[in-house]
């Protein structure tokens, strides 16, 4: 596999492999869908196509971002059943590679690439979403490690995951961005309770996760103790790049139910292509789509030549979210009843339309992306942060007083 230095030769190989190995779309959900994804991912691993940028020592291929970009482009054209690995491959694996110990990389990366272990992200809490540094889950020293107690929410895939990357407060007596530590948590450990939450698509994609005195060793710490905020920011920047680059769960890819060409064809079939404003809206959608793609290609080229994308991943994430929402809006407007709403003809399009509302929220809302772009890309004045220097324990007791 490592002989594919020539990227165009690599593209041909990927295209042919996908054509031969991607299974037909099914409506499988739950355990059946997870098993289907596992089978496909194992095949991918055996074919030497998993972990293109991951060093060979950890089960990857040791290739560069250009190869990864080609994979994304080709994989977006066919329905690759790997959405359950988006968080592991796009965020948890990269953070372990960047900040993990040698033992963590060796233990966790190969099974992740092979598809035998699935990962989730345990950041958000009921009172800590956009302001994730307000998290209240505590990790206190216990024996040779830590005991973790608290609650997480909106945890995608926790009901079928093996491990999660979790943020917990290890020192409440310093300002909220300090005193946080990142941990690896075994989702099957005693004290972890996962409760699926049903969203408006009727399915349970995310969960509440309760942690009651969950014991972890010091070898579960990712990066440095009390330096979890820096680790979290890095992981979130990986998340934005993964989302804007089109993780396999994104529906607007060329093979997705919200693809541009699929939408045009469906509107033609529904006889609405000539309706008022249809063409203008479709051209707007096309321009948004091109912006995301051109932006990602540029970021990938720059990354190849050693330029860190930094906060600019937020630009791609924001554009991608706007593109998905625009595509979903056009689906209802131009296809509407002729699509599959309630009719069950193609539940993928209904499902994708309903789930399009998730993209402007998950991974940081559009408003938060605008703030990041303004502050960290354009150097505009920072948002006021009156609690920046107050110890978290003071903030927390004030909040409890208000709630009382
Ligand atoms: C489909 C989906 C999957 C998710 N998966 C995960 C997961 O796997 N793991 C995980 O940890 N989390 C996950 N999340 C949670 C997600 O990261 C949060 O929902 C998100 O960060 C927003 O937090 P919140 O829901 O608490 O909203 P809030 O932070 O309460 O925001 C409410 C509103 O206020 C606005 N707002 C808040 N602060 C500001 C500000 N400073 N400036 C301007 N506007 C502001 C927001 O933009 C939003 O419109 C998921 C969410 C979704 C929708």
Tab-separated table of C-alpha atoms and ligand atoms in Angstrom:
chain	number	residue	atom	x	y	z
A	1	UNK	CA	0.000	0.000	0.000
A	2	UNK	CA	2.787	2.411	0.888
A	3	UNK	CA	3.915	2.249	-2.764
A	4	UNK	CA	1.103	4.621	-3.712
A	5	UNK	CA	3.255	7.739	-3.697
A	6	UNK	CA	1.624	8.773	-6.971
A	7	UNK	CA	-1.666	10.257	-5.835
A	8	UNK	CA	-3.524	9.745	-9.107
A	9	UNK	CA	-2.564	6.086	-9.159
A	10	UNK	CA	-3.834	5.945	-5.591
A	11	UNK	CA	-7.137	7.534	-6.652
A	12	UNK	CA	-7.690	4.876	-9.298
A	13	UNK	CA	-6.944	2.126	-6.790
A	14	UNK	CA	-9.354	3.590	-4.183
A	15	UNK	CA	-12.108	4.072	-6.753
A	16	UNK	CA	-11.814	0.489	-7.991
A	17	UNK	CA	-11.660	-0.933	-4.478
A	18	UNK	CA	-14.743	1.010	-3.380
A	19	UNK	CA	-16.665	-0.036	-6.500
A	20	UNK	CA	-15.993	-3.672	-5.662
A	21	UNK	CA	-16.474	-3.580	-1.912
A	22	UNK	CA	-19.070	-1.021	-0.804
A	23	UNK	CA	-22.234	-2.975	0.041
A	24	UNK	CA	-25.648	-1.853	-1.277
A	25	UNK	CA	-27.535	0.649	0.896
A	26	UNK	CA	-29.859	-1.008	3.396
A	27	UNK	CA	-32.229	0.394	5.972
A	28	UNK	CA	-30.476	-1.581	8.712
A	29	UNK	CA	-30.349	0.145	12.090
A	30	UNK	CA	-29.108	-0.779	15.577
A	31	UNK	CA	-26.879	-3.836	16.063
A	32	UNK	CA	-27.317	-4.934	12.463
A	33	UNK	CA	-25.977	-1.606	11.156
A	34	UNK	CA	-23.055	-1.704	13.602
A	35	UNK	CA	-22.106	-5.232	12.500
A	36	UNK	CA	-22.331	-4.213	8.858
A	37	UNK	CA	-19.976	-1.265	9.484
A	38	UNK	CA	-17.554	-3.488	11.388
A	39	UNK	CA	-17.387	-6.004	8.523
A	40	UNK	CA	-16.718	-3.271	5.978
A	41	UNK	CA	-14.064	-1.553	8.113
A	42	UNK	CA	-12.210	-4.817	8.670
A	43	UNK	CA	-12.121	-5.338	4.897
A	44	UNK	CA	-10.782	-1.820	4.443
A	45	UNK	CA	-8.095	-2.467	7.048
A	46	UNK	CA	-7.108	-5.771	5.434
A	47	UNK	CA	-6.880	-4.009	2.067
A	48	UNK	CA	-4.337	-1.556	3.515
A	49	UNK	CA	-6.631	1.433	3.129
A	50	UNK	CA	-7.334	2.277	6.791
A	51	UNK	CA	-5.496	5.000	8.703
A	52	UNK	CA	-3.867	6.555	5.654
A	53	UNK	CA	-2.120	9.265	7.680
A	54	UNK	CA	-1.426	7.119	10.746
A	55	UNK	CA	2.162	5.809	11.077
A	56	UNK	CA	2.661	2.161	10.169
A	57	UNK	CA	3.801	1.388	13.722
A	58	UNK	CA	0.196	1.931	14.878
A	59	UNK	CA	-1.527	-0.003	12.104
A	60	UNK	CA	-1.801	2.852	9.585
A	61	UNK	CA	-0.300	3.458	6.142
A	62	UNK	CA	2.059	6.363	6.857
A	63	UNK	CA	0.810	8.388	3.853
A	64	UNK	CA	0.025	12.125	3.739
A	65	UNK	CA	-2.977	14.485	3.775
A	66	UNK	CA	-3.210	14.408	-0.051
A	67	UNK	CA	-3.963	10.695	0.083
A	68	UNK	CA	-6.479	11.335	2.849
A	69	UNK	CA	-8.160	14.039	0.766
A	70	UNK	CA	-8.403	11.662	-2.203
A	71	UNK	CA	-9.956	9.043	0.053
A	72	UNK	CA	-12.539	11.588	1.266
A	73	UNK	CA	-13.400	12.666	-2.278
A	74	UNK	CA	-13.798	9.132	-3.574
A	75	UNK	CA	-15.566	7.831	-0.458
A	76	UNK	CA	-18.112	10.660	-0.681
A	77	UNK	CA	-19.249	9.330	-4.065
A	78	UNK	CA	-20.411	5.987	-2.692
A	79	UNK	CA	-22.364	5.102	0.467
A	80	UNK	CA	-19.460	3.976	2.639
A	81	UNK	CA	-20.982	2.478	5.815
A	82	UNK	CA	-18.507	3.956	8.303
A	83	UNK	CA	-20.442	6.717	10.088
A	84	UNK	CA	-20.068	4.980	13.456
A	85	UNK	CA	-16.293	5.513	13.240
A	86	UNK	CA	-16.362	9.244	12.440
A	87	UNK	CA	-15.674	10.275	16.045
A	88	UNK	CA	-12.981	7.645	16.584
A	89	UNK	CA	-11.183	8.214	13.312
A	90	UNK	CA	-11.742	11.961	13.065
A	91	UNK	CA	-11.159	13.018	16.692
A	92	UNK	CA	-10.181	10.360	19.273
A	93	UNK	CA	-7.517	8.651	17.153
A	94	UNK	CA	-5.893	11.957	16.132
A	95	UNK	CA	-5.805	13.222	19.740
A	96	UNK	CA	-4.191	9.976	20.946
A	97	UNK	CA	-1.693	10.270	18.126
A	98	UNK	CA	-0.963	13.905	18.990
A	99	UNK	CA	-0.905	13.786	22.805
A	100	UNK	CA	-1.114	10.134	23.863
A	101	UNK	CA	1.690	8.084	25.346
A	102	UNK	CA	3.437	5.410	23.325
A	103	UNK	CA	1.503	2.788	25.325
A	104	UNK	CA	-1.842	4.478	24.516
A	105	UNK	CA	-1.041	4.698	20.809
A	106	UNK	CA	-0.015	1.060	20.635
A	107	UNK	CA	-3.010	-0.150	22.646
A	108	UNK	CA	-5.798	1.925	21.079
A	109	UNK	CA	-4.943	2.875	17.491
A	110	UNK	CA	-4.746	-0.540	15.752
A	111	UNK	CA	-8.187	-1.784	16.979
A	112	UNK	CA	-9.688	1.592	16.077
A	113	UNK	CA	-8.372	1.320	12.521
A	114	UNK	CA	-9.397	-2.315	12.260
A	115	UNK	CA	-12.897	-1.365	13.375
A	116	UNK	CA	-13.059	-3.680	16.379
A	117	UNK	CA	-13.337	-0.815	18.911
A	118	UNK	CA	-15.657	2.168	18.512
A	119	UNK	CA	-15.175	5.542	20.247
A	120	UNK	CA	-17.307	8.424	21.475
A	121	UNK	CA	-16.717	11.969	22.733
A	122	UNK	CA	-17.836	12.817	26.279
A	123	UNK	CA	-17.554	16.613	26.420
A	124	UNK	CA	-21.048	18.192	26.602
A	125	UNK	CA	-23.020	18.300	29.840
A	126	UNK	CA	-26.489	19.625	30.702
A	127	UNK	CA	-24.972	22.979	31.746
A	128	UNK	CA	-21.862	22.937	29.561
A	129	UNK	CA	-22.367	22.926	25.786
A	130	UNK	CA	-21.028	25.960	23.951
A	131	UNK	CA	-19.268	26.849	27.180
A	132	UNK	CA	-17.805	23.375	27.593
A	133	UNK	CA	-15.207	24.697	30.077
A	134	UNK	CA	-18.110	25.068	32.550
A	135	UNK	CA	-18.229	21.279	32.901
A	136	UNK	CA	-18.953	19.860	36.363
A	137	UNK	CA	-18.016	16.196	36.005
A	138	UNK	CA	-15.361	15.634	38.694
A	139	UNK	CA	-12.305	13.383	38.712
A	140	UNK	CA	-10.820	13.004	42.189
A	141	UNK	CA	-7.624	11.179	43.125
A	142	UNK	CA	-8.401	7.630	44.226
A	143	UNK	CA	-5.780	4.923	44.794
A	144	UNK	CA	-3.404	4.887	41.848
A	145	UNK	CA	-5.702	6.862	39.601
A	146	UNK	CA	-8.934	8.861	39.577
A	147	UNK	CA	-12.620	8.298	40.373
A	148	UNK	CA	-14.941	10.057	37.900
A	149	UNK	CA	-18.484	11.160	38.795
A	150	UNK	CA	-20.842	13.308	36.744
A	151	UNK	CA	-23.176	13.454	33.755
A	152	UNK	CA	-22.608	13.896	30.042
A	153	UNK	CA	-25.235	14.443	27.365
A	154	UNK	CA	-25.654	14.320	23.571
A	155	UNK	CA	-22.980	11.620	23.449
A	156	UNK	CA	-23.213	10.292	19.900
A	157	UNK	CA	-23.004	6.521	19.644
A	158	UNK	CA	-22.291	5.901	23.357
A	159	UNK	CA	-24.772	3.009	23.302
A	160	UNK	CA	-22.523	0.948	21.019
A	161	UNK	CA	-19.104	2.388	21.897
A	162	UNK	CA	-16.209	0.696	23.638
A	163	UNK	CA	-14.234	3.767	24.717
A	164	UNK	CA	-14.760	7.483	25.100
A	165	UNK	CA	-12.581	10.574	25.398
A	166	UNK	CA	-13.890	12.439	28.447
A	167	UNK	CA	-13.216	15.818	30.027
A	168	UNK	CA	-13.438	16.093	33.815
A	169	UNK	CA	-12.547	18.722	36.378
A	170	UNK	CA	-9.509	17.736	38.397
A	171	UNK	CA	-8.972	21.082	40.164
A	172	UNK	CA	-12.087	23.192	40.887
A	173	UNK	CA	-10.142	25.910	42.714
A	174	UNK	CA	-8.619	27.493	39.620
A	175	UNK	CA	-10.402	29.380	36.769
A	176	UNK	CA	-12.631	27.175	34.657
A	177	UNK	CA	-10.314	26.714	31.665
A	178	UNK	CA	-7.614	25.375	33.948
A	179	UNK	CA	-7.973	22.332	36.192
A	180	UNK	CA	-9.590	20.175	33.469
A	181	UNK	CA	-8.076	16.826	32.460
A	182	UNK	CA	-8.748	14.599	29.449
A	183	UNK	CA	-9.257	10.866	30.111
A	184	UNK	CA	-9.871	7.671	28.182
A	185	UNK	CA	-12.913	5.912	29.669
A	186	UNK	CA	-13.949	2.307	29.137
A	187	UNK	CA	-17.656	2.586	28.330
A	188	UNK	CA	-18.276	-0.885	29.773
A	189	UNK	CA	-16.613	-0.054	33.136
A	190	UNK	CA	-18.626	-0.370	36.384
A	191	UNK	CA	-20.408	2.921	37.141
A	192	UNK	CA	-21.007	3.936	33.492
A	193	UNK	CA	-24.714	4.046	32.591
A	194	UNK	CA	-25.786	4.967	29.040
A	195	UNK	CA	-29.353	6.044	28.264
A	196	UNK	CA	-30.248	6.582	24.588
A	197	UNK	CA	-32.118	9.805	23.673
A	198	UNK	CA	-34.564	9.657	20.780
A	199	UNK	CA	-34.343	12.621	18.390
A	200	UNK	CA	-36.985	13.941	15.991
A	201	UNK	CA	-35.954	11.470	13.280
A	202	UNK	CA	-37.376	8.808	15.596
A	203	UNK	CA	-33.985	7.205	16.131
A	204	UNK	CA	-31.561	7.259	19.033
A	205	UNK	CA	-28.270	8.625	17.710
A	206	UNK	CA	-27.077	10.177	20.953
A	207	UNK	CA	-27.295	9.501	24.686
A	208	UNK	CA	-27.117	10.669	28.252
A	209	UNK	CA	-24.171	9.115	30.061
A	210	UNK	CA	-24.050	8.908	33.853
A	211	UNK	CA	-20.740	8.242	35.607
A	212	UNK	CA	-20.788	7.134	39.215
A	213	UNK	CA	-17.384	6.692	40.847
A	214	UNK	CA	-15.850	5.264	37.664
A	215	UNK	CA	-12.269	4.204	38.425
A	216	UNK	CA	-9.531	4.951	35.889
A	217	UNK	CA	-5.771	4.577	36.173
A	218	UNK	CA	-3.180	7.276	35.553
A	219	UNK	CA	-2.579	5.563	32.223
A	220	UNK	CA	-6.026	6.850	31.173
A	221	UNK	CA	-4.870	10.492	31.221
A	222	UNK	CA	-4.410	11.976	27.736
A	223	UNK	CA	-1.808	14.738	27.739
A	224	UNK	CA	-1.098	16.447	31.059
A	225	UNK	CA	-3.160	16.535	34.234
A	226	UNK	CA	-5.012	19.893	34.536
A	227	UNK	CA	-4.087	20.779	30.921
A	228	UNK	CA	-7.193	19.236	29.393
A	229	UNK	CA	-8.497	22.502	27.980
A	230	UNK	CA	-5.615	22.739	25.509
A	231	UNK	CA	-6.205	19.076	24.601
A	232	UNK	CA	-9.939	19.744	24.192
A	233	UNK	CA	-9.311	22.669	21.858
A	234	UNK	CA	-7.046	20.537	19.725
A	235	UNK	CA	-9.631	17.746	19.580
A	236	UNK	CA	-12.352	20.252	18.644
A	237	UNK	CA	-10.174	21.579	15.819
A	238	UNK	CA	-9.852	17.965	14.542
A	239	UNK	CA	-13.645	17.662	14.809
A	240	UNK	CA	-14.233	20.741	12.656
A	241	UNK	CA	-11.816	19.545	10.010
A	242	UNK	CA	-13.405	16.091	10.024
A	243	UNK	CA	-16.932	17.502	9.704
A	244	UNK	CA	-16.103	20.001	6.962
A	245	UNK	CA	-14.058	17.385	5.111
A	246	UNK	CA	-17.166	15.232	5.075
A	247	UNK	CA	-17.067	12.374	7.577
A	248	UNK	CA	-18.863	9.364	6.200
A	249	UNK	CA	-22.040	10.356	8.056
A	250	UNK	CA	-22.477	13.589	6.101
A	251	UNK	CA	-25.435	13.303	3.804
A	252	UNK	CA	-24.553	15.876	1.169
A	253	UNK	CA	-21.728	13.871	-0.418
A	254	UNK	CA	-22.177	12.906	-4.047
A	255	UNK	CA	-23.790	9.623	-2.990
A	256	UNK	CA	-25.780	11.112	-0.108
A	257	UNK	CA	-29.539	11.641	-0.031
A	258	UNK	CA	-28.982	15.432	-0.009
A	259	UNK	CA	-26.517	15.492	-2.905
A	260	UNK	CA	-26.807	18.390	-5.329
A	261	UNK	CA	-27.326	16.260	-8.416
A	262	UNK	CA	-29.763	13.938	-6.624
A	263	UNK	CA	-31.762	16.980	-5.602
A	264	UNK	CA	-31.841	18.388	-9.159
A	265	UNK	CA	-32.986	15.055	-10.564
A	266	UNK	CA	-35.675	14.611	-7.892
A	267	UNK	CA	-36.939	18.166	-8.507
A	268	UNK	CA	-37.024	17.493	-12.245
A	269	UNK	CA	-39.072	14.356	-11.530
A	270	UNK	CA	-41.410	16.329	-9.269
A	271	UNK	CA	-41.854	18.994	-11.990
A	272	UNK	CA	-40.653	21.826	-9.727
A	273	UNK	CA	-37.390	22.700	-11.445
A	274	UNK	CA	-39.044	25.632	-13.223
A	275	UNK	CA	-40.884	26.873	-10.163
A	276	UNK	CA	-40.290	30.374	-8.896
A	277	UNK	CA	-36.842	30.877	-7.418
A	278	UNK	CA	-35.839	27.201	-7.830
A	279	UNK	CA	-32.897	27.816	-10.116
A	280	UNK	CA	-31.536	30.718	-8.040
A	281	UNK	CA	-31.685	28.599	-4.877
A	282	UNK	CA	-30.021	25.674	-6.596
A	283	UNK	CA	-27.223	27.905	-7.871
A	284	UNK	CA	-26.771	29.287	-4.336
A	285	UNK	CA	-26.528	25.733	-3.045
A	286	UNK	CA	-24.015	24.851	-5.746
A	287	UNK	CA	-21.865	27.848	-4.821
A	288	UNK	CA	-21.911	26.907	-1.136
A	289	UNK	CA	-20.920	23.360	-2.035
A	290	UNK	CA	-18.082	24.536	-4.261
A	291	UNK	CA	-16.871	26.870	-1.497
A	292	UNK	CA	-16.641	23.975	0.971
A	293	UNK	CA	-14.837	21.756	-1.525
A	294	UNK	CA	-12.396	24.395	-2.756
A	295	UNK	CA	-11.687	25.481	0.811
A	296	UNK	CA	-10.996	21.900	1.911
A	297	UNK	CA	-8.746	21.211	-1.062
A	298	UNK	CA	-6.739	24.315	-0.253
A	299	UNK	CA	-6.458	23.442	3.438
A	300	UNK	CA	-5.310	19.957	2.537
A	301	UNK	CA	-2.648	21.286	0.088
A	302	UNK	CA	-1.388	23.728	2.706
A	303	UNK	CA	-1.334	21.016	5.365
A	304	UNK	CA	0.734	18.890	2.980
A	305	UNK	CA	3.317	21.651	2.809
A	306	UNK	CA	3.441	21.969	6.606
A	307	UNK	CA	0.960	24.822	7.220
A	308	UNK	CA	-1.240	24.160	10.265
A	309	UNK	CA	-4.937	24.817	9.489
A	310	UNK	CA	-5.422	26.134	13.047
A	311	UNK	CA	-8.815	27.688	13.646
A	312	UNK	CA	-9.600	27.836	9.934
A	313	UNK	CA	-11.329	24.452	10.188
A	314	UNK	CA	-14.221	26.481	11.637
A	315	UNK	CA	-14.719	28.146	8.240
A	316	UNK	CA	-15.214	24.780	6.558
A	317	UNK	CA	-17.465	23.522	9.357
A	318	UNK	CA	-19.690	26.602	9.166
A	319	UNK	CA	-19.947	26.466	5.361
A	320	UNK	CA	-20.699	22.753	5.491
A	321	UNK	CA	-23.466	23.256	8.069
A	322	UNK	CA	-25.038	26.011	5.955
A	323	UNK	CA	-24.824	23.812	2.875
A	324	UNK	CA	-26.607	20.889	4.563
A	325	UNK	CA	-29.388	23.107	5.936
A	326	UNK	CA	-29.857	24.791	2.539
A	327	UNK	CA	-30.023	21.376	0.824
A	328	UNK	CA	-32.573	20.104	3.338
A	329	UNK	CA	-34.690	23.259	2.897
A	330	UNK	CA	-34.643	22.844	-0.873
A	331	UNK	CA	-35.575	19.182	-0.516
A	332	UNK	CA	-38.747	20.077	1.338
A	333	UNK	CA	-39.505	22.997	-0.970
A	334	UNK	CA	-38.831	21.428	-4.379
A	335	UNK	CA	-39.551	17.781	-3.763
A	336	UNK	CA	-41.839	17.944	-0.762
A	337	UNK	CA	-44.679	15.431	-0.920
A	338	UNK	CA	-43.150	13.813	-3.988
A	339	UNK	CA	-40.164	12.835	-1.833
A	340	UNK	CA	-40.694	10.340	0.885
A	341	UNK	CA	-42.213	12.247	3.754
A	342	UNK	CA	-44.370	9.705	5.519
A	343	UNK	CA	-44.574	7.652	2.334
A	344	UNK	CA	-41.575	5.514	3.237
A	345	UNK	CA	-40.306	5.373	-0.348
A	346	UNK	CA	-36.813	6.585	0.483
A	347	UNK	CA	-36.458	7.103	4.210
A	348	UNK	CA	-32.830	8.132	3.718
A	349	UNK	CA	-33.909	11.507	2.319
A	350	UNK	CA	-36.452	12.161	5.056
A	351	UNK	CA	-33.963	11.085	7.668
A	352	UNK	CA	-31.195	13.246	6.210
A	353	UNK	CA	-33.525	16.260	6.035
A	354	UNK	CA	-34.475	15.892	9.680
A	355	UNK	CA	-30.891	15.354	10.740
A	356	UNK	CA	-29.622	18.399	8.824
A	357	UNK	CA	-30.659	20.454	11.852
A	358	UNK	CA	-27.948	18.720	13.867
A	359	UNK	CA	-24.994	19.989	11.876
A	360	UNK	CA	-25.263	23.676	12.881
A	361	UNK	CA	-25.243	22.522	16.547
A	362	UNK	CA	-22.964	19.473	16.936
A	363	UNK	CA	-19.236	20.173	17.084
A	364	UNK	CA	-19.944	23.771	18.159
A	365	UNK	CA	-22.883	25.855	16.965
A	366	UNK	CA	-22.745	28.216	13.986
A	367	UNK	CA	-22.623	31.168	16.406
A	368	UNK	CA	-19.593	29.667	18.140
A	369	UNK	CA	-17.881	29.086	14.775
A	370	UNK	CA	-18.494	32.737	13.888
A	371	UNK	CA	-16.835	33.774	17.170
A	372	UNK	CA	-13.840	31.508	16.551
A	373	UNK	CA	-13.387	32.764	12.995
A	374	UNK	CA	-13.721	36.390	14.142
A	375	UNK	CA	-11.296	36.070	17.035
A	376	UNK	CA	-8.755	33.514	15.949
A	377	UNK	CA	-8.709	33.796	12.162
A	378	UNK	CA	-9.468	37.501	11.630
A	379	UNK	CA	-8.059	38.936	14.882
A	380	UNK	CA	-11.290	40.798	15.744
A	381	UNK	CA	-11.874	41.778	19.400
A	382	UNK	CA	-12.579	38.887	21.764
A	383	UNK	CA	-16.017	38.226	23.185
A	384	UNK	CA	-16.203	39.549	26.796
A	385	UNK	CA	-15.361	36.785	29.283
A	386	UNK	CA	-16.110	38.205	32.733
A	387	UNK	CA	-15.490	34.888	34.484
A	388	UNK	CA	-12.098	34.202	32.910
A	389	UNK	CA	-10.094	34.665	36.129
A	390	UNK	CA	-12.629	33.504	38.745
A	391	UNK	CA	-11.985	30.103	40.364
A	392	UNK	CA	-14.510	27.558	39.069
A	393	UNK	CA	-15.622	26.655	42.626
A	394	UNK	CA	-16.774	30.291	43.164
A	395	UNK	CA	-18.679	30.323	39.852
A	396	UNK	CA	-20.288	27.004	40.663
A	397	UNK	CA	-21.463	28.032	44.143
A	398	UNK	CA	-22.893	31.279	42.703
A	399	UNK	CA	-24.768	29.225	40.097
A	400	UNK	CA	-26.154	26.921	42.797
A	401	UNK	CA	-27.307	29.994	44.798
A	402	UNK	CA	-29.197	31.275	41.737
A	403	UNK	CA	-30.787	27.864	41.151
A	404	UNK	CA	-31.910	27.591	44.797
B	1	LIG	C1	-26.411	15.650	16.592
B	1	LIG	C2	-25.559	16.097	17.735
B	1	LIG	C3	-24.539	15.275	18.155
B	1	LIG	C4	-23.744	15.661	19.230
B	1	LIG	N1	-22.769	14.798	19.625
B	1	LIG	C5	-22.007	15.129	20.694
B	1	LIG	C6	-21.022	14.201	21.170
B	1	LIG	O1	-20.835	13.112	20.627
B	1	LIG	N2	-20.304	14.542	22.250
B	1	LIG	C7	-20.474	15.740	22.888
B	1	LIG	O2	-19.736	16.000	23.837
B	1	LIG	N3	-21.413	16.628	22.468
B	1	LIG	C8	-22.180	16.342	21.397
B	1	LIG	N4	-23.136	17.224	20.959
B	1	LIG	C9	-23.400	18.429	21.737
B	1	LIG	C10	-22.992	19.717	21.055
B	1	LIG	O3	-21.589	19.876	21.038
B	1	LIG	C11	-23.691	20.843	21.796
B	1	LIG	O4	-25.092	20.668	21.613
B	1	LIG	C12	-23.281	22.198	21.312
B	1	LIG	O5	-21.950	22.464	21.639
B	1	LIG	C13	-24.189	23.316	21.868
B	1	LIG	O6	-24.320	23.204	23.238
B	1	LIG	P1	-25.791	23.245	23.913
B	1	LIG	O7	-26.633	22.257	23.220
B	1	LIG	O8	-25.598	23.121	25.385
B	1	LIG	O9	-26.362	24.685	23.570
B	1	LIG	P2	-26.028	26.053	24.290
B	1	LIG	O10	-24.558	26.156	24.490
B	1	LIG	O11	-26.893	26.177	25.489
B	1	LIG	O12	-26.463	27.099	23.205
B	1	LIG	C14	-27.814	27.523	23.016
B	1	LIG	C15	-27.843	28.626	21.967
B	1	LIG	O13	-27.093	29.765	22.453
B	1	LIG	C16	-26.079	30.119	21.519
B	1	LIG	N5	-24.869	30.537	22.230
B	1	LIG	C17	-24.333	29.950	23.335
B	1	LIG	N6	-23.211	30.610	23.701
B	1	LIG	C18	-23.024	31.603	22.794
B	1	LIG	C19	-22.032	32.616	22.628
B	1	LIG	N7	-20.985	32.710	23.465
B	1	LIG	N8	-22.159	33.468	21.588
B	1	LIG	C20	-23.214	33.388	20.735
B	1	LIG	N9	-24.197	32.451	20.852
B	1	LIG	C21	-24.091	31.574	21.856
B	1	LIG	C22	-25.788	28.845	20.742
B	1	LIG	O14	-25.240	29.138	19.476
B	1	LIG	C23	-27.172	28.218	20.649
B	1	LIG	O15	-27.900	28.785	19.595
B	1	LIG	C24	-23.963	16.890	19.892
B	1	LIG	C25	-24.995	17.720	19.445
B	1	LIG	C26	-25.782	17.337	18.385
B	1	LIG	C27	-26.894	18.252	17.939
